Amino acid sequence: MTNIILLGPPGAGKGTQARILVERRGMVQLSTGDMLRAAQSSGTEMGLKVAAVMAAGQLVTDDIVIGLIEEQLAKGGSGFIFDGFPRTLPQADALGALLEGRGDRLDAVIEMKVDPDALVARITGRFTCGNCGEVYHDQTKPTARPGVCDVCGSTDLRRRADDNEESLRKRLFEYYQKTSPLIGYYYAKGALRPVDGMAEPEVVAAEIAKILGPA
Ligand code: AMP
C-alpha cells in the first residue's frame, strides 16, 4: 500500500488532508506533532521535556521524533501518511532507512505549496475538536453553533498553545531554514509531487487523489 509524506509549512493544510486520506482511503496518519502533544497531556517525562520547546515554536531533537516514528512502524501495518515528519535532513535519511528495513518504500512526497503571507491568518484563527479532531477556523470555517462541534456535538473545542503569532513566526523560520531543504532532497529522488495548497480543501484533496491513483 501507498506511503506518503505531507510536506509544507504550518498552516498549509497537512492535518486537514491527512484526515481526508484516513477517511477515504483507510490510510494511517502518523503525526509527530500529535504524538508529542499526547505525550505532554499524559505527562510523560519526554512530554514534559519537550513542552517548552514546542510552545516556543522550535523543533524537538531528531532522536525523539525518529524514536516515535520507529515505535509506530514497529507495530506493523502499511499505508502511512507522514504528517509533520520528517522536518530535517537527518529525519528524512532515518525514515528512508526505517522503511527500507521493513521492505517498504515511500511512494510520494506531496509538497503543499502556500503563500507565506496567508499562513498567519490561517493559523491564528484555527481551533479543533478535542473529541473527533475536526478542524475549524474563526473566519473561514466557524462552527454552526458557537462552542459546539458540527460533526460530533462535543463542546471540547481547543486552540493549540503554539498557535499564536510569536510562536508561529518561529515555526515558520524553522520550516524555511530546516525543513524546506527536503523539497530539493525529495525532488532529487524523483518523489516530489507539488500541489496548490491555497486552493479549497476539496480541490487539494482531488489533486492528491489524482497523484495517488485509484484507492
Ligand atoms: P505540528 O503539530 O506538526 O505543527 O508540530 C508541533 C510542534 O511539535 C512543532 O512546532 C515542533 O516543536 C514539534 N514537532 C513535531 N514534529 C516534529 C519533527 N518531525 N521534528 C521536530 N519537531 C517536531
mmCIF file of C-alpha atoms and ligand atoms in Angstrom:
data_model
loop_
_atom_site.group_PDB
_atom_site.id
_atom_site.type_symbol
_atom_site.label_atom_id
_atom_site.label_comp_id
_atom_site.label_asym_id
_atom_site.label_seq_id
_atom_site.Cartn_x
_atom_site.Cartn_y
_atom_site.Cartn_z
ATOM 1 C CA MET A 1 0.000 0.000 0.000
ATOM 2 C CA THR A 2 0.971 3.607 -0.534
ATOM 3 C CA ASN A 3 3.163 5.531 1.939
ATOM 4 C CA ILE A 4 3.327 9.302 1.585
ATOM 5 C CA ILE A 5 4.734 12.403 3.239
ATOM 6 C CA LEU A 6 2.704 15.608 3.513
ATOM 7 C CA LEU A 7 5.283 18.384 3.353
ATOM 8 C CA GLY A 8 4.551 22.065 3.919
ATOM 9 C CA PRO A 9 4.785 24.890 6.449
ATOM 10 C CA PRO A 10 2.472 25.156 9.458
ATOM 11 C CA GLY A 11 -0.995 26.078 8.206
ATOM 12 C CA ALA A 12 -0.507 24.508 4.765
ATOM 13 C CA GLY A 13 -3.385 22.103 5.417
ATOM 14 C CA LYS A 14 -1.449 18.883 6.148
ATOM 15 C CA GLY A 15 -3.730 17.843 9.015
ATOM 16 C CA THR A 16 -6.886 18.528 7.015
ATOM 17 C CA GLN A 17 -5.673 16.466 4.053
ATOM 18 C CA ALA A 18 -4.443 13.674 6.321
ATOM 19 C CA ARG A 19 -7.933 13.416 7.841
ATOM 20 C CA ILE A 20 -9.468 13.134 4.374
ATOM 21 C CA LEU A 21 -6.995 10.418 3.328
ATOM 22 C CA VAL A 22 -7.663 8.430 6.509
ATOM 23 C CA GLU A 23 -11.401 8.640 5.941
ATOM 24 C CA ARG A 24 -11.448 7.923 2.206
ATOM 25 C CA ARG A 25 -8.529 5.529 1.768
ATOM 26 C CA GLY A 26 -8.117 3.945 5.176
ATOM 27 C CA MET A 27 -4.556 5.246 5.408
ATOM 28 C CA VAL A 28 -2.831 5.623 8.789
ATOM 29 C CA GLN A 29 -1.857 9.145 9.892
ATOM 30 C CA LEU A 30 1.436 9.413 11.755
ATOM 31 C CA SER A 31 1.683 12.971 13.084
ATOM 32 C CA THR A 32 4.714 13.556 15.292
ATOM 33 C CA GLY A 33 3.089 16.812 16.490
ATOM 34 C CA ASP A 34 0.021 14.865 17.711
ATOM 35 C CA MET A 35 2.265 12.236 19.341
ATOM 36 C CA LEU A 36 4.258 14.930 21.153
ATOM 37 C CA ARG A 37 1.077 16.708 22.318
ATOM 38 C CA ALA A 38 -0.294 13.367 23.564
ATOM 39 C CA ALA A 39 2.955 12.765 25.491
ATOM 40 C CA GLN A 40 2.554 16.213 27.034
ATOM 41 C CA SER A 41 -1.032 15.750 28.132
ATOM 42 C CA SER A 42 -0.327 12.332 29.614
ATOM 43 C CA GLY A 43 2.598 13.930 31.470
ATOM 44 C CA THR A 44 5.372 11.526 30.395
ATOM 45 C CA GLU A 45 8.960 12.529 31.095
ATOM 46 C CA MET A 46 9.575 13.092 27.390
ATOM 47 C CA GLY A 47 6.340 15.114 27.078
ATOM 48 C CA LEU A 48 7.386 17.452 29.871
ATOM 49 C CA LYS A 49 10.870 17.765 28.416
ATOM 50 C CA VAL A 50 9.619 18.970 25.013
ATOM 51 C CA ALA A 51 6.752 21.199 26.205
ATOM 52 C CA ALA A 52 8.741 24.435 26.385
ATOM 53 C CA VAL A 53 10.498 23.768 23.077
ATOM 54 C CA MET A 54 7.157 23.228 21.323
ATOM 55 C CA ALA A 55 5.498 26.245 22.914
ATOM 56 C CA ALA A 56 8.388 28.380 21.637
ATOM 57 C CA GLY A 57 7.871 27.027 18.116
ATOM 58 C CA GLN A 58 11.254 25.291 17.927
ATOM 59 C CA LEU A 59 11.930 21.782 16.660
ATOM 60 C CA VAL A 60 12.445 18.991 19.177
ATOM 61 C CA THR A 61 15.540 16.853 18.709
ATOM 62 C CA ASP A 62 15.767 14.377 15.843
ATOM 63 C CA ASP A 63 16.317 11.369 18.121
ATOM 64 C CA ILE A 64 12.998 11.948 19.930
ATOM 65 C CA VAL A 65 10.825 12.160 16.816
ATOM 66 C CA ILE A 66 12.699 9.399 14.972
ATOM 67 C CA GLY A 67 12.130 7.212 18.059
ATOM 68 C CA LEU A 68 8.398 7.976 17.976
ATOM 69 C CA ILE A 69 8.106 7.049 14.307
ATOM 70 C CA GLU A 70 10.201 3.918 14.787
ATOM 71 C CA GLU A 71 7.839 2.818 17.574
ATOM 72 C CA GLN A 72 4.789 3.278 15.346
ATOM 73 C CA LEU A 73 6.329 1.476 12.366
ATOM 74 C CA ALA A 74 7.335 -1.429 14.617
ATOM 75 C CA LYS A 75 3.631 -2.038 15.269
ATOM 76 C CA GLY A 76 3.307 -3.071 11.628
ATOM 77 C CA GLY A 77 0.706 -2.061 9.058
ATOM 78 C CA SER A 78 1.081 -0.007 5.911
ATOM 79 C CA GLY A 79 -0.425 2.920 4.061
ATOM 80 C CA PHE A 80 1.178 5.595 6.196
ATOM 81 C CA ILE A 81 0.744 9.357 5.922
ATOM 82 C CA PHE A 82 3.753 11.028 7.494
ATOM 83 C CA ASP A 83 2.370 14.376 8.693
ATOM 84 C CA GLY A 84 4.907 16.835 10.096
ATOM 85 C CA PHE A 85 7.705 14.285 9.782
ATOM 86 C CA PRO A 86 10.423 14.403 8.522
ATOM 87 C CA ARG A 87 11.319 18.019 9.277
ATOM 88 C CA THR A 88 15.115 17.827 8.894
ATOM 89 C CA LEU A 89 17.522 16.065 6.541
ATOM 90 C CA PRO A 90 18.677 13.564 9.246
ATOM 91 C CA GLN A 91 14.998 12.705 9.884
ATOM 92 C CA ALA A 92 14.493 12.139 6.141
ATOM 93 C CA ASP A 93 17.502 9.808 5.998
ATOM 94 C CA ALA A 94 16.234 7.948 9.072
ATOM 95 C CA LEU A 95 12.784 7.495 7.555
ATOM 96 C CA GLY A 96 14.291 6.120 4.341
ATOM 97 C CA ALA A 97 16.319 3.606 6.336
ATOM 98 C CA LEU A 98 13.360 2.591 8.519
ATOM 99 C CA LEU A 99 11.124 1.971 5.511
ATOM 100 C CA GLU A 100 13.845 0.093 3.666
ATOM 101 C CA GLY A 101 14.463 -2.025 6.757
ATOM 102 C CA ARG A 102 10.884 -3.264 6.645
ATOM 103 C CA GLY A 103 10.964 -3.857 2.878
ATOM 104 C CA ASP A 104 8.723 -0.846 2.315
ATOM 105 C CA ARG A 105 9.108 2.376 0.354
ATOM 106 C CA LEU A 106 7.951 5.944 0.035
ATOM 107 C CA ASP A 107 5.588 6.447 -2.891
ATOM 108 C CA ALA A 108 5.161 10.216 -2.977
ATOM 109 C CA VAL A 109 6.071 13.385 -1.153
ATOM 110 C CA ILE A 110 3.169 15.794 -1.510
ATOM 111 C CA GLU A 111 4.524 19.317 -1.318
ATOM 112 C CA MET A 112 1.710 21.652 -0.245
ATOM 113 C CA LYS A 113 2.675 24.977 -1.774
ATOM 114 C CA VAL A 114 1.270 28.010 0.021
ATOM 115 C CA ASP A 115 1.752 31.752 0.134
ATOM 116 C CA PRO A 116 3.618 32.516 3.408
ATOM 117 C CA ASP A 117 1.519 35.694 3.825
ATOM 118 C CA ALA A 118 -1.642 33.587 4.216
ATOM 119 C CA LEU A 119 -0.283 31.392 6.992
ATOM 120 C CA VAL A 120 -0.525 33.791 9.937
ATOM 121 C CA ALA A 121 -4.266 34.321 9.358
ATOM 122 C CA ARG A 122 -4.843 30.591 8.820
ATOM 123 C CA ILE A 123 -3.055 29.557 11.999
ATOM 124 C CA THR A 124 -4.099 32.250 14.440
ATOM 125 C CA GLY A 125 -7.800 31.597 13.714
ATOM 126 C CA ARG A 126 -7.781 27.830 13.904
ATOM 127 C CA PHE A 127 -9.242 25.510 16.519
ATOM 128 C CA THR A 128 -10.047 21.814 16.577
ATOM 129 C CA CYS A 129 -12.477 19.470 18.240
ATOM 130 C CA GLY A 130 -10.705 17.627 21.054
ATOM 131 C CA ASN A 131 -13.061 14.693 20.605
ATOM 132 C CA CYS A 132 -13.203 13.978 16.851
ATOM 133 C CA GLY A 133 -10.339 16.145 15.532
ATOM 134 C CA GLU A 134 -12.439 18.247 13.116
ATOM 135 C CA VAL A 135 -10.566 21.430 12.169
ATOM 136 C CA TYR A 136 -12.281 24.852 12.269
ATOM 137 C CA HIS A 137 -11.368 28.485 11.677
ATOM 138 C CA ASP A 138 -12.850 31.640 13.235
ATOM 139 C CA GLN A 139 -13.355 33.350 9.872
ATOM 140 C CA THR A 140 -13.341 30.712 7.155
ATOM 141 C CA LYS A 141 -14.962 27.738 8.906
ATOM 142 C CA PRO A 142 -16.709 28.564 12.177
ATOM 143 C CA THR A 143 -18.923 26.004 13.916
ATOM 144 C CA ALA A 144 -22.640 26.324 13.109
ATOM 145 C CA ARG A 145 -23.421 26.750 16.826
ATOM 146 C CA PRO A 146 -20.811 28.641 18.869
ATOM 147 C CA GLY A 147 -18.753 26.301 21.039
ATOM 148 C CA VAL A 148 -20.228 23.068 19.657
ATOM 149 C CA CYS A 149 -18.560 20.736 17.126
ATOM 150 C CA ASP A 150 -20.692 20.312 13.968
ATOM 151 C CA VAL A 151 -19.520 16.733 13.473
ATOM 152 C CA CYS A 152 -19.807 15.110 16.905
ATOM 153 C CA GLY A 153 -21.558 17.692 19.121
ATOM 154 C CA SER A 154 -18.647 17.897 21.576
ATOM 155 C CA THR A 155 -18.043 21.192 23.385
ATOM 156 C CA ASP A 156 -14.333 20.351 23.833
ATOM 157 C CA LEU A 157 -13.026 22.840 21.245
ATOM 158 C CA ARG A 158 -9.324 23.576 21.598
ATOM 159 C CA ARG A 159 -6.695 26.009 20.439
ATOM 160 C CA ARG A 160 -3.056 24.949 20.373
ATOM 161 C CA ALA A 161 -0.686 26.703 22.770
ATOM 162 C CA ASP A 162 1.723 27.356 19.881
ATOM 163 C CA ASP A 163 -0.917 28.794 17.506
ATOM 164 C CA ASN A 164 -0.106 32.379 18.428
ATOM 165 C CA GLU A 165 1.679 34.896 16.267
ATOM 166 C CA GLU A 166 5.009 34.823 18.137
ATOM 167 C CA SER A 167 5.408 31.011 18.125
ATOM 168 C CA LEU A 168 4.179 30.879 14.565
ATOM 169 C CA ARG A 169 6.900 33.249 13.371
ATOM 170 C CA LYS A 170 9.472 30.939 14.956
ATOM 171 C CA ARG A 171 7.797 27.837 13.448
ATOM 172 C CA LEU A 172 7.890 29.436 10.005
ATOM 173 C CA PHE A 173 11.543 30.343 10.458
ATOM 174 C CA GLU A 174 12.313 26.732 11.485
ATOM 175 C CA TYR A 175 10.380 25.478 8.451
ATOM 176 C CA TYR A 176 12.174 27.609 5.889
ATOM 177 C CA GLN A 177 15.576 27.037 7.490
ATOM 178 C CA LYS A 178 15.482 23.323 8.372
ATOM 179 C CA THR A 179 12.549 21.670 6.589
ATOM 180 C CA SER A 180 12.359 23.332 3.179
ATOM 181 C CA PRO A 181 15.699 21.732 2.091
ATOM 182 C CA LEU A 182 13.681 18.491 1.989
ATOM 183 C CA ILE A 183 11.955 19.823 -1.133
ATOM 184 C CA GLY A 184 15.248 19.565 -3.043
ATOM 185 C CA TYR A 185 16.108 16.271 -1.340
ATOM 186 C CA TYR A 186 12.901 14.562 -2.493
ATOM 187 C CA TYR A 187 12.931 16.274 -5.880
ATOM 188 C CA ALA A 188 16.330 14.713 -6.493
ATOM 189 C CA LYS A 189 14.889 11.320 -5.554
ATOM 190 C CA GLY A 190 12.067 11.817 -8.080
ATOM 191 C CA ALA A 191 9.435 11.618 -5.329
ATOM 192 C CA LEU A 192 8.244 15.247 -5.105
ATOM 193 C CA ARG A 193 4.632 15.979 -6.142
ATOM 194 C CA PRO A 194 3.677 19.670 -5.701
ATOM 195 C CA VAL A 195 0.040 20.670 -5.146
ATOM 196 C CA ASP A 196 -1.574 24.100 -4.782
ATOM 197 C CA GLY A 197 -2.212 24.362 -1.053
ATOM 198 C CA MET A 198 -4.003 27.701 -1.472
ATOM 199 C CA ALA A 199 -6.997 26.015 -3.121
ATOM 200 C CA GLU A 200 -10.102 24.895 -1.204
ATOM 201 C CA PRO A 201 -9.566 21.679 0.802
ATOM 202 C CA GLU A 202 -11.729 19.589 -1.566
ATOM 203 C CA VAL A 203 -9.785 20.846 -4.592
ATOM 204 C CA VAL A 204 -6.484 19.972 -2.886
ATOM 205 C CA ALA A 205 -7.911 16.563 -1.954
ATOM 206 C CA ALA A 206 -8.834 15.936 -5.611
ATOM 207 C CA GLU A 207 -5.313 16.882 -6.718
ATOM 208 C CA ILE A 208 -3.803 14.477 -4.194
ATOM 209 C CA ALA A 209 -6.238 11.719 -5.200
ATOM 210 C CA LYS A 210 -5.121 12.147 -8.814
ATOM 211 C CA ILE A 211 -1.468 11.790 -7.790
ATOM 212 C CA LEU A 212 -2.125 8.668 -5.702
ATOM 213 C CA GLY A 213 -4.353 6.982 -8.275
ATOM 214 C CA PRO A 214 -7.323 4.713 -7.546
ATOM 215 C CA ALA A 215 -7.829 3.939 -3.856
HETATM 216 P P1 AMP B 1 2.894 20.146 14.294
HETATM 217 O O1 AMP B 1 1.693 19.642 15.007
HETATM 218 O O2 AMP B 1 3.337 19.235 13.197
HETATM 219 O O3 AMP B 1 2.753 21.567 13.844
HETATM 220 O O4 AMP B 1 4.089 20.144 15.366
HETATM 221 C C1 AMP B 1 4.022 20.933 16.538
HETATM 222 C C2 AMP B 1 5.399 21.071 17.164
HETATM 223 O O5 AMP B 1 5.892 19.770 17.530
HETATM 224 C C3 AMP B 1 6.488 21.647 16.264
HETATM 225 O O6 AMP B 1 6.477 23.066 16.235
HETATM 226 C C4 AMP B 1 7.742 21.075 16.931
HETATM 227 O O7 AMP B 1 8.039 21.766 18.127
HETATM 228 C C5 AMP B 1 7.290 19.672 17.293
HETATM 229 N N1 AMP B 1 7.494 18.702 16.189
HETATM 230 C C6 AMP B 1 6.541 17.992 15.535
HETATM 231 N N2 AMP B 1 7.075 17.182 14.610
HETATM 232 C C7 AMP B 1 8.412 17.390 14.656
HETATM 233 C C8 AMP B 1 9.523 16.876 13.929
HETATM 234 N N3 AMP B 1 9.360 15.981 12.935
HETATM 235 N N4 AMP B 1 10.769 17.304 14.273
HETATM 236 C C9 AMP B 1 10.965 18.195 15.266
HETATM 237 N N5 AMP B 1 9.958 18.745 15.980
HETATM 238 C C10 AMP B 1 8.688 18.353 15.682
#
